[in-house]
Short mmCIF file of C-alpha atoms in Angstrom, two decimals:
data_model
loop_
_atom_site.label_atom_id
_atom_site.label_comp_id
_atom_site.label_asym_id
_atom_site.label_seq_id
_atom_site.Cartn_x
_atom_site.Cartn_y
_atom_site.Cartn_z
CA ASP P 163 8.61 -6.80 -0.41
CA ALA P 164 10.66 -9.67 -1.78
CA GLY P 165 10.71 -12.70 0.49
CA ILE P 166 14.26 -12.62 1.73
CA THR P 167 15.40 -13.13 5.30
CA GLN P 168 18.78 -13.24 6.98
CA SER P 169 19.77 -14.98 10.18
CA PRO P 170 21.00 -14.16 12.66
CA ARG P 171 20.32 -10.43 12.54
CA HIS P 172 23.01 -9.68 15.10
CA LYS P 173 25.97 -11.72 16.24
CA VAL P 174 28.97 -11.15 18.45
CA THR P 175 31.75 -13.69 18.20
CA GLU P 176 35.38 -14.07 19.19
CA THR P 177 38.41 -13.97 16.95
CA GLY P 178 39.24 -17.39 15.55
CA THR P 179 35.77 -18.91 15.81
CA PRO P 180 33.81 -20.09 12.78
CA VAL P 181 30.65 -18.20 11.88
CA THR P 182 27.88 -19.02 9.42
CA LEU P 183 25.33 -16.53 8.19
CA ARG P 184 22.20 -17.70 6.42
CA CYS P 185 20.20 -16.09 3.64
CA HIS P 186 16.80 -17.57 2.84
CA GLN P 187 14.50 -16.63 -0.04
CA THR P 188 10.96 -17.62 -0.95
CA GLU P 189 11.03 -16.08 -4.45
CA ASN P 190 12.77 -18.94 -6.28
CA HIS P 191 15.24 -16.46 -7.78
CA ARG P 192 18.25 -17.88 -9.55
CA TYR P 193 20.93 -15.46 -8.40
CA MET P 194 22.01 -14.84 -4.81
CA TYR P 195 24.73 -12.53 -3.50
CA TRP P 196 26.58 -11.75 -0.33
CA TYR P 197 27.88 -8.21 0.29
CA ARG P 198 29.57 -6.52 3.18
CA GLN P 199 29.18 -2.88 4.15
CA ASP P 200 31.67 -1.01 6.30
CA PRO P 201 31.05 2.43 7.85
CA GLY P 202 30.98 5.21 5.29
CA HIS P 203 31.28 2.84 2.37
CA GLY P 204 29.13 1.27 -0.24
CA LEU P 205 28.55 -2.44 -0.42
CA ARG P 206 31.26 -4.78 -1.67
CA LEU P 207 30.54 -8.13 -3.25
CA ILE P 208 31.94 -11.14 -1.38
CA HIS P 209 30.56 -14.15 -3.26
CA TYR P 210 27.64 -14.85 -5.52
CA SER P 211 25.69 -17.83 -6.79
CA TYR P 212 24.08 -18.37 -10.18
CA GLY P 213 22.39 -21.66 -9.32
CA VAL P 214 22.40 -24.60 -6.94
CA LYS P 215 26.01 -25.56 -6.28
CA ASP P 216 27.20 -22.83 -8.67
CA THR P 217 29.14 -20.12 -6.87
CA ASP P 218 32.00 -17.75 -7.59
CA LYS P 219 34.14 -15.11 -5.92
CA GLY P 220 33.46 -11.41 -5.76
CA GLU P 221 35.71 -8.47 -4.93
CA VAL P 222 36.51 -9.32 -1.32
CA SER P 223 36.29 -13.12 -1.01
CA ASP P 224 39.41 -13.83 1.06
CA GLY P 225 38.48 -15.41 4.39
CA TYR P 226 34.96 -16.31 3.26
CA SER P 227 33.36 -19.37 1.75
CA VAL P 228 29.82 -20.00 0.56
CA SER P 229 27.51 -22.88 -0.18
CA ARG P 230 24.19 -23.25 -1.95
CA SER P 231 22.69 -26.72 -1.72
CA LYS P 232 19.10 -25.54 -2.29
CA THR P 233 17.66 -22.76 -4.40
CA GLU P 234 16.30 -20.98 -1.35
CA ASP P 235 19.38 -20.96 0.90
CA PHE P 236 22.77 -19.30 0.49
CA LEU P 237 25.21 -19.68 3.38
CA LEU P 238 28.22 -17.47 4.08
CA THR P 239 30.93 -18.94 6.32
CA LEU P 240 33.80 -17.21 8.01
CA GLU P 241 36.12 -20.14 8.73
CA SER P 242 38.09 -18.28 11.40
CA ALA P 243 36.66 -14.87 12.12
CA THR P 244 38.97 -11.86 12.39
CA SER P 245 38.32 -8.34 13.65
CA SER P 246 38.58 -7.04 10.09
CA GLN P 247 35.44 -9.01 9.28
CA THR P 248 33.37 -6.94 11.66
CA SER P 249 30.80 -5.50 9.30
CA VAL P 250 27.18 -5.49 8.21
CA TYR P 251 26.45 -8.30 5.79
CA PHE P 252 23.70 -8.07 3.21
CA CYS P 253 22.26 -10.82 1.11
CA ALA P 254 20.55 -10.05 -2.20
CA ILE P 255 18.56 -12.04 -4.73
CA SER P 256 17.88 -11.50 -8.41
CA GLU P 257 16.15 -13.21 -11.27
CA ALA P 258 17.30 -13.00 -14.88
CA GLY P 259 16.38 -9.32 -14.87
CA TYR P 260 18.49 -6.56 -13.44
CA GLU P 261 16.91 -5.71 -10.13
CA GLN P 262 18.42 -7.01 -6.92
CA TYR P 263 16.38 -7.30 -3.75
CA PHE P 264 18.30 -6.90 -0.53
CA GLY P 265 17.72 -8.50 2.82
CA PRO P 266 17.64 -6.60 6.12
CA GLY P 267 21.29 -7.27 6.93
CA THR P 268 23.26 -9.05 9.65
CA ARG P 269 25.43 -7.03 11.98
CA LEU P 270 28.51 -9.08 12.89
CA THR P 271 30.98 -8.03 15.55
CA VAL P 272 34.23 -9.95 15.98
CA THR P 273 35.94 -9.21 19.29
CA ASP F 133 38.10 -2.71 -11.12
CA ALA F 134 36.24 0.38 -12.15
CA LYS F 135 33.74 1.75 -9.71
CA THR F 136 31.61 4.82 -9.89
CA THR F 137 32.35 8.28 -8.49
CA GLN F 138 29.75 10.40 -6.71
CA PRO F 139 29.77 13.50 -4.51
CA ASN F 140 29.78 12.63 -0.83
CA SER F 141 26.72 14.71 0.01
CA MET F 142 24.10 16.98 -1.45
CA GLU F 143 21.30 19.07 -0.05
CA SER F 144 17.92 19.94 -1.47
CA ASN F 145 14.78 21.78 -0.47
CA GLU F 146 11.54 19.89 -0.18
CA GLU F 147 9.40 19.85 -3.34
CA GLU F 148 12.30 20.96 -5.53
CA PRO F 149 14.02 18.81 -8.16
CA VAL F 150 17.28 17.09 -7.30
CA HIS F 151 19.99 16.09 -9.74
CA LEU F 152 22.44 13.51 -8.43
CA PRO F 153 25.51 13.08 -10.65
CA CYS F 154 27.66 10.00 -11.19
CA ASN F 155 30.83 9.40 -13.16
CA HIS F 156 31.59 5.97 -14.60
CA SER F 157 34.21 6.75 -17.19
CA THR F 158 35.48 3.17 -17.60
CA ILE F 159 32.14 1.44 -17.86
CA SER F 160 32.04 -1.29 -20.51
CA GLY F 161 29.56 -1.32 -23.33
CA THR F 162 27.42 -4.06 -21.80
CA ASP F 163 27.33 -2.82 -18.20
CA TYR F 164 24.10 -1.39 -16.91
CA ILE F 165 23.89 1.67 -14.67
CA HIS F 166 21.79 1.14 -11.58
CA TRP F 167 20.68 3.49 -8.85
CA TYR F 168 19.70 2.27 -5.42
CA ARG F 169 19.07 4.12 -2.22
CA GLN F 170 19.59 3.11 1.37
CA LEU F 171 17.86 4.34 4.47
CA PRO F 172 19.57 3.95 7.86
CA SER F 173 19.64 0.38 9.14
CA GLN F 174 18.06 -1.00 5.97
CA GLY F 175 19.23 -2.77 2.86
CA PRO F 176 19.46 -0.84 -0.39
CA GLU F 177 16.30 -0.51 -2.45
CA TYR F 178 15.94 -0.21 -6.20
CA VAL F 179 15.38 3.18 -7.77
CA ILE F 180 16.05 2.86 -11.50
CA HIS F 181 18.42 1.39 -14.06
CA GLY F 182 19.40 1.92 -17.69
CA LEU F 183 21.84 1.02 -20.42
CA THR F 184 21.98 3.75 -23.05
CA SER F 185 18.70 5.58 -23.24
CA ASN F 186 17.16 7.88 -20.67
CA VAL F 187 14.70 6.08 -18.42
CA ASN F 188 11.69 7.17 -16.38
CA ASN F 189 9.69 5.44 -13.70
CA ARG F 190 7.36 6.50 -10.93
CA MET F 191 10.24 7.22 -8.58
CA ALA F 192 12.78 9.03 -10.74
CA SER F 193 14.38 9.65 -14.09
CA LEU F 194 17.80 8.55 -15.25
CA ALA F 195 19.69 10.62 -17.79
CA ILE F 196 22.65 8.84 -19.36
CA ALA F 197 25.29 10.76 -21.27
CA GLU F 198 25.71 9.84 -24.90
CA ASP F 199 29.24 8.52 -24.28
CA ARG F 200 27.97 6.65 -21.16
CA LYS F 201 30.77 8.05 -19.04
CA SER F 202 28.34 9.75 -16.69
CA SER F 203 24.73 9.73 -15.64
CA THR F 204 22.35 11.76 -13.51
CA LEU F 205 19.54 10.60 -11.28
CA ILE F 206 16.70 13.08 -11.20
CA LEU F 207 14.16 13.23 -8.40
CA HIS F 208 11.46 15.52 -9.73
CA ARG F 209 10.07 16.74 -6.40
CA ALA F 210 12.10 15.83 -3.37
CA THR F 211 10.24 14.88 -0.21
CA LEU F 212 11.56 14.34 3.28
CA ARG F 213 11.21 10.59 2.70
CA ASP F 214 13.76 10.85 -0.11
CA ALA F 215 16.53 11.62 2.35
CA ALA F 216 18.89 8.65 2.00
CA VAL F 217 22.24 7.56 0.63
CA TYR F 218 21.98 7.14 -3.14
CA TYR F 219 24.29 4.69 -4.84
CA CYS F 220 25.24 4.72 -8.48
CA ILE F 221 26.23 1.18 -9.39
CA ARG F 222 27.94 -0.47 -12.29
CA GLY F 223 26.12 -3.69 -13.07
CA ASP F 224 28.32 -6.31 -14.68
CA TYR F 225 26.48 -7.95 -17.53
CA ASN F 226 27.79 -11.33 -16.49
CA PHE F 227 25.74 -12.65 -13.56
CA ASN F 228 24.43 -9.18 -12.80
CA LYS F 229 27.19 -8.44 -10.29
CA PHE F 230 27.00 -5.01 -8.70
CA TYR F 231 29.95 -2.71 -8.07
CA PHE F 232 28.96 0.05 -5.70
CA GLY F 233 30.49 3.49 -5.36
CA SER F 234 30.59 5.21 -1.99
CA GLY F 235 27.26 6.94 -2.52
CA THR F 236 25.80 10.42 -2.11
CA LYS F 237 24.04 11.29 1.12
CA LEU F 238 21.02 13.40 0.22
CA ASN F 239 19.65 15.74 2.83
CA VAL F 240 16.19 17.22 2.17
CA LYS F 241 15.28 20.39 4.01
CA PRO F 242 11.67 21.26 4.83
#
């Protein structure tokens, strides 16, 4: 299995509070991605990174920001969490090839 | 943006072949077609991918229509462990961004 971890694995937070999710890889892959998955749906891309300090928006980036100061870490921040951001968040990594390796997911509940 | 279209669910008998269809009529010429599957409470895992030609690996085969508007994932002998949600994904050539469809839930009967 690819060395990719996510923390925390579960989090409950209140509306309006900031939340940061962390994705950590040990594979030295160039590309990193954040997706969200809502019940009955496929994954949707939030943000992605193609190198240290190089990031861009995906399909559903409103309300989210990201940072990548080291190759191994990709942080997803919800500046002010809303109930619509309750979801399961997956991180993925990829090298120049076409296969993405997904982390175990973080279940976030915003009350 | 253009996503893929798949049937919501399919059912198969164990040890029989399964053909999972996918439509991607607006796919661009440089986009790859990927298939991943997801078990409950896990992240998606890679199955196969292709561009224009049919592809085979130890898990499955991928048949891509000549006009690239559709493709079919073929599991040659379904097992109970193959029960999962299968996603057909358009892979953007730029930065390898994935655009998921809603997936097909495959049920395998003993």
